[in-house]
């Protein structure tokens, strides 16, 4: 076995272990990789999400993921599941494109694949996991290219 293949196999094994350690039960859809505990802790109207919330969320620094990212990703997901192209969101910021937006990115191949294959929670999670793996593989390949 040549050195390059051995390095890639080592990287793949390490990537699997890291994904299990970082993402845990989100890999099989037991939880969503979004801070949904923020809603019942900070907004009384969402107390129904977790009636036993102690008003202190686990992580309150990523509230944008709950109030901004999750609703727009739900819109993109539902559009693809209905067989529609998510061109435009008329409800956010007086309208905005969904296909051309750098963050929402309705044309991302990993996102489209996950959204067409999985139910929403698994699709949202695997979209994040697969981007993590792809970014890691890209960096590993770049380091290999520079013989580092």
PDB file of C-alpha atoms in Angstrom:
ATOM      1  CA  UNK A   1       0.000   0.000   0.000  1.00  0.00           C
ATOM      2  CA  UNK A   2       1.499   3.312  -1.028  1.00  0.00           C
ATOM      3  CA  UNK A   3       1.971   6.209   1.366  1.00  0.00           C
ATOM      4  CA  UNK A   4      -0.768   8.417  -0.156  1.00  0.00           C
ATOM      5  CA  UNK A   5      -3.435   5.729   0.178  1.00  0.00           C
ATOM      6  CA  UNK A   6      -2.363   4.999   3.750  1.00  0.00           C
ATOM      7  CA  UNK A   7      -2.603   8.712   4.606  1.00  0.00           C
ATOM      8  CA  UNK A   8      -6.096   8.951   3.109  1.00  0.00           C
ATOM      9  CA  UNK A   9      -7.245   5.836   4.986  1.00  0.00           C
ATOM     10  CA  UNK A  10      -5.857   7.272   8.222  1.00  0.00           C
ATOM     11  CA  UNK A  11      -7.607  10.576   7.492  1.00  0.00           C
ATOM     12  CA  UNK A  12     -10.912   8.802   6.739  1.00  0.00           C
ATOM     13  CA  UNK A  13     -10.746   6.824   9.982  1.00  0.00           C
ATOM     14  CA  UNK A  14      -9.921   9.925  11.976  1.00  0.00           C
ATOM     15  CA  UNK A  15     -12.751  11.810  10.235  1.00  0.00           C
ATOM     16  CA  UNK A  16     -15.252   9.086  11.214  1.00  0.00           C
ATOM     17  CA  UNK A  17     -14.129   9.230  14.847  1.00  0.00           C
ATOM     18  CA  UNK A  18     -14.314  13.028  14.881  1.00  0.00           C
ATOM     19  CA  UNK A  19     -17.787  13.031  13.339  1.00  0.00           C
ATOM     20  CA  UNK A  20     -19.022  10.608  16.002  1.00  0.00           C
ATOM     21  CA  UNK A  21     -17.417  12.679  18.773  1.00  0.00           C
ATOM     22  CA  UNK A  22     -18.605  16.071  17.487  1.00  0.00           C
ATOM     23  CA  UNK A  23     -22.019  15.275  16.052  1.00  0.00           C
ATOM     24  CA  UNK A  24     -22.987  12.219  18.137  1.00  0.00           C
ATOM     25  CA  UNK A  25     -26.653  11.283  18.085  1.00  0.00           C
ATOM     26  CA  UNK A  26     -27.394  13.819  15.344  1.00  0.00           C
ATOM     27  CA  UNK A  27     -25.859  11.344  12.890  1.00  0.00           C
ATOM     28  CA  UNK A  28     -28.846   9.027  13.221  1.00  0.00           C
ATOM     29  CA  UNK A  29     -31.450  11.761  13.672  1.00  0.00           C
ATOM     30  CA  UNK A  30     -31.976  11.593  17.439  1.00  0.00           C
ATOM     31  CA  UNK A  31     -31.511  15.384  17.682  1.00  0.00           C
ATOM     32  CA  UNK A  32     -31.139  18.355  15.372  1.00  0.00           C
ATOM     33  CA  UNK A  33     -27.906  20.333  15.098  1.00  0.00           C
ATOM     34  CA  UNK A  34     -29.642  23.582  15.926  1.00  0.00           C
ATOM     35  CA  UNK A  35     -30.056  25.228  19.328  1.00  0.00           C
ATOM     36  CA  UNK A  36     -33.787  24.629  19.709  1.00  0.00           C
ATOM     37  CA  UNK A  37     -33.498  24.985  23.481  1.00  0.00           C
ATOM     38  CA  UNK A  38     -33.120  28.749  22.973  1.00  0.00           C
ATOM     39  CA  UNK A  39     -36.753  29.218  21.940  1.00  0.00           C
ATOM     40  CA  UNK A  40     -38.448  28.005  25.143  1.00  0.00           C
ATOM     41  CA  UNK A  41     -35.762  29.577  27.330  1.00  0.00           C
ATOM     42  CA  UNK A  42     -35.920  33.087  25.869  1.00  0.00           C
ATOM     43  CA  UNK A  43     -39.333  33.389  24.222  1.00  0.00           C
ATOM     44  CA  UNK A  44     -42.445  32.641  26.340  1.00  0.00           C
ATOM     45  CA  UNK A  45     -44.545  31.953  23.231  1.00  0.00           C
ATOM     46  CA  UNK A  46     -42.348  28.898  22.524  1.00  0.00           C
ATOM     47  CA  UNK A  47     -42.611  27.364  26.006  1.00  0.00           C
ATOM     48  CA  UNK A  48     -44.545  24.459  24.410  1.00  0.00           C
ATOM     49  CA  UNK A  49     -41.289  23.224  22.833  1.00  0.00           C
ATOM     50  CA  UNK A  50     -39.917  22.388  26.289  1.00  0.00           C
ATOM     51  CA  UNK A  51     -42.250  23.020  29.217  1.00  0.00           C
ATOM     52  CA  UNK A  52     -39.499  22.120  31.705  1.00  0.00           C
ATOM     53  CA  UNK A  53     -37.007  24.693  30.400  1.00  0.00           C
ATOM     54  CA  UNK A  54     -35.129  26.502  33.173  1.00  0.00           C
ATOM     55  CA  UNK A  55     -34.821  29.739  31.132  1.00  0.00           C
ATOM     56  CA  UNK A  56     -31.098  29.193  30.630  1.00  0.00           C
ATOM     57  CA  UNK A  57     -30.261  27.782  27.181  1.00  0.00           C
ATOM     58  CA  UNK A  58     -27.219  25.559  26.717  1.00  0.00           C
ATOM     59  CA  UNK A  59     -25.752  27.882  24.093  1.00  0.00           C
ATOM     60  CA  UNK A  60     -27.254  31.315  23.585  1.00  0.00           C
ATOM     61  CA  UNK A  61     -24.550  32.642  21.278  1.00  0.00           C
ATOM     62  CA  UNK A  62     -25.904  31.020  18.127  1.00  0.00           C
ATOM     63  CA  UNK A  63     -29.451  32.366  18.244  1.00  0.00           C
ATOM     64  CA  UNK A  64     -29.131  33.331  14.558  1.00  0.00           C
ATOM     65  CA  UNK A  65     -29.192  29.654  13.681  1.00  0.00           C
ATOM     66  CA  UNK A  66     -32.591  29.346  15.324  1.00  0.00           C
ATOM     67  CA  UNK A  67     -34.159  32.616  14.183  1.00  0.00           C
ATOM     68  CA  UNK A  68     -32.511  32.974  10.766  1.00  0.00           C
ATOM     69  CA  UNK A  69     -30.961  29.791   9.401  1.00  0.00           C
ATOM     70  CA  UNK A  70     -33.441  27.128  10.471  1.00  0.00           C
ATOM     71  CA  UNK A  71     -36.572  28.824   9.030  1.00  0.00           C
ATOM     72  CA  UNK A  72     -34.894  29.534   5.684  1.00  0.00           C
ATOM     73  CA  UNK A  73     -33.477  26.015   5.460  1.00  0.00           C
ATOM     74  CA  UNK A  74     -36.964  24.684   6.176  1.00  0.00           C
ATOM     75  CA  UNK A  75     -38.274  26.802   3.287  1.00  0.00           C
ATOM     76  CA  UNK A  76     -35.598  25.478   0.908  1.00  0.00           C
ATOM     77  CA  UNK A  77     -36.219  21.888   2.073  1.00  0.00           C
ATOM     78  CA  UNK A  78     -39.982  22.115   1.619  1.00  0.00           C
ATOM     79  CA  UNK A  79     -39.585  23.698  -1.819  1.00  0.00           C
ATOM     80  CA  UNK A  80     -37.370  20.871  -3.053  1.00  0.00           C
ATOM     81  CA  UNK A  81     -39.659  18.237  -1.533  1.00  0.00           C
ATOM     82  CA  UNK A  82     -42.623  19.747  -3.415  1.00  0.00           C
ATOM     83  CA  UNK A  83     -40.626  19.572  -6.645  1.00  0.00           C
ATOM     84  CA  UNK A  84     -40.164  23.341  -6.804  1.00  0.00           C
ATOM     85  CA  UNK A  85     -37.032  25.439  -7.184  1.00  0.00           C
ATOM     86  CA  UNK A  86     -36.613  27.755  -4.173  1.00  0.00           C
ATOM     87  CA  UNK A  87     -36.014  30.924  -6.181  1.00  0.00           C
ATOM     88  CA  UNK A  88     -37.138  33.626  -3.824  1.00  0.00           C
ATOM     89  CA  UNK A  89     -38.180  34.202  -0.218  1.00  0.00           C
ATOM     90  CA  UNK A  90     -40.709  37.059  -0.176  1.00  0.00           C
ATOM     91  CA  UNK A  91     -40.981  37.107   3.634  1.00  0.00           C
ATOM     92  CA  UNK A  92     -37.414  37.852   4.792  1.00  0.00           C
ATOM     93  CA  UNK A  93     -35.924  41.344   4.478  1.00  0.00           C
ATOM     94  CA  UNK A  94     -38.644  42.392   2.002  1.00  0.00           C
ATOM     95  CA  UNK A  95     -37.615  39.563  -0.307  1.00  0.00           C
ATOM     96  CA  UNK A  96     -34.338  37.850  -1.062  1.00  0.00           C
ATOM     97  CA  UNK A  97     -32.983  35.221  -3.458  1.00  0.00           C
ATOM     98  CA  UNK A  98     -32.489  31.718  -2.121  1.00  0.00           C
ATOM     99  CA  UNK A  99     -30.488  30.270  -4.994  1.00  0.00           C
ATOM    100  CA  UNK A 100     -27.904  33.052  -5.158  1.00  0.00           C
ATOM    101  CA  UNK A 101     -27.481  33.670  -1.424  1.00  0.00           C
ATOM    102  CA  UNK A 102     -24.046  32.633  -0.179  1.00  0.00           C
ATOM    103  CA  UNK A 103     -25.280  31.360   3.168  1.00  0.00           C
ATOM    104  CA  UNK A 104     -28.638  29.809   2.317  1.00  0.00           C
ATOM    105  CA  UNK A 105     -27.364  28.545  -1.041  1.00  0.00           C
ATOM    106  CA  UNK A 106     -30.208  26.610  -2.582  1.00  0.00           C
ATOM    107  CA  UNK A 107     -27.858  25.283  -5.291  1.00  0.00           C
ATOM    108  CA  UNK A 108     -25.342  23.603  -2.995  1.00  0.00           C
ATOM    109  CA  UNK A 109     -25.045  19.979  -4.267  1.00  0.00           C
ATOM    110  CA  UNK A 110     -24.559  18.531  -0.776  1.00  0.00           C
ATOM    111  CA  UNK A 111     -27.631  20.358   0.518  1.00  0.00           C
ATOM    112  CA  UNK A 112     -29.776  19.355  -2.474  1.00  0.00           C
ATOM    113  CA  UNK A 113     -28.699  15.714  -2.124  1.00  0.00           C
ATOM    114  CA  UNK A 114     -29.464  15.649   1.614  1.00  0.00           C
ATOM    115  CA  UNK A 115     -32.767  17.504   1.225  1.00  0.00           C
ATOM    116  CA  UNK A 116     -34.013  15.178  -1.516  1.00  0.00           C
ATOM    117  CA  UNK A 117     -33.021  11.968   0.300  1.00  0.00           C
ATOM    118  CA  UNK A 118     -33.667  12.460   4.037  1.00  0.00           C
ATOM    119  CA  UNK A 119     -36.460  13.808   6.240  1.00  0.00           C
ATOM    120  CA  UNK A 120     -35.808  17.362   7.446  1.00  0.00           C
ATOM    121  CA  UNK A 121     -33.970  16.726  10.730  1.00  0.00           C
ATOM    122  CA  UNK A 122     -31.632  14.155   9.179  1.00  0.00           C
ATOM    123  CA  UNK A 123     -31.182  16.310   6.061  1.00  0.00           C
ATOM    124  CA  UNK A 124     -30.319  19.404   8.115  1.00  0.00           C
ATOM    125  CA  UNK A 125     -27.842  17.403  10.199  1.00  0.00           C
ATOM    126  CA  UNK A 126     -26.206  15.527   7.316  1.00  0.00           C
ATOM    127  CA  UNK A 127     -25.880  18.745   5.343  1.00  0.00           C
ATOM    128  CA  UNK A 128     -23.704  20.109   8.166  1.00  0.00           C
ATOM    129  CA  UNK A 129     -21.823  16.817   8.650  1.00  0.00           C
ATOM    130  CA  UNK A 130     -21.067  16.380   4.939  1.00  0.00           C
ATOM    131  CA  UNK A 131     -19.827  19.968   4.675  1.00  0.00           C
ATOM    132  CA  UNK A 132     -17.560  19.280   7.663  1.00  0.00           C
ATOM    133  CA  UNK A 133     -16.188  16.153   5.950  1.00  0.00           C
ATOM    134  CA  UNK A 134     -15.796  17.860   2.550  1.00  0.00           C
ATOM    135  CA  UNK A 135     -13.963  20.838   4.078  1.00  0.00           C
ATOM    136  CA  UNK A 136     -11.669  18.491   5.996  1.00  0.00           C
ATOM    137  CA  UNK A 137     -10.944  16.418   2.892  1.00  0.00           C
ATOM    138  CA  UNK A 138     -10.215  19.563   0.899  1.00  0.00           C
ATOM    139  CA  UNK A 139      -7.789  20.822   3.517  1.00  0.00           C
ATOM    140  CA  UNK A 140      -6.134  17.404   3.767  1.00  0.00           C
ATOM    141  CA  UNK A 141      -5.709  17.296  -0.029  1.00  0.00           C
ATOM    142  CA  UNK A 142      -4.287  20.830  -0.036  1.00  0.00           C
ATOM    143  CA  UNK A 143      -1.789  19.948   2.686  1.00  0.00           C
ATOM    144  CA  UNK A 144      -0.829  16.853   0.697  1.00  0.00           C
ATOM    145  CA  UNK A 145      -0.371  18.932  -2.423  1.00  0.00           C
ATOM    146  CA  UNK A 146       2.057  21.196  -0.557  1.00  0.00           C
ATOM    147  CA  UNK A 147       3.788  18.090   0.870  1.00  0.00           C
ATOM    148  CA  UNK A 148       3.094  19.155   4.434  1.00  0.00           C
TER     149      UNK A 148
END
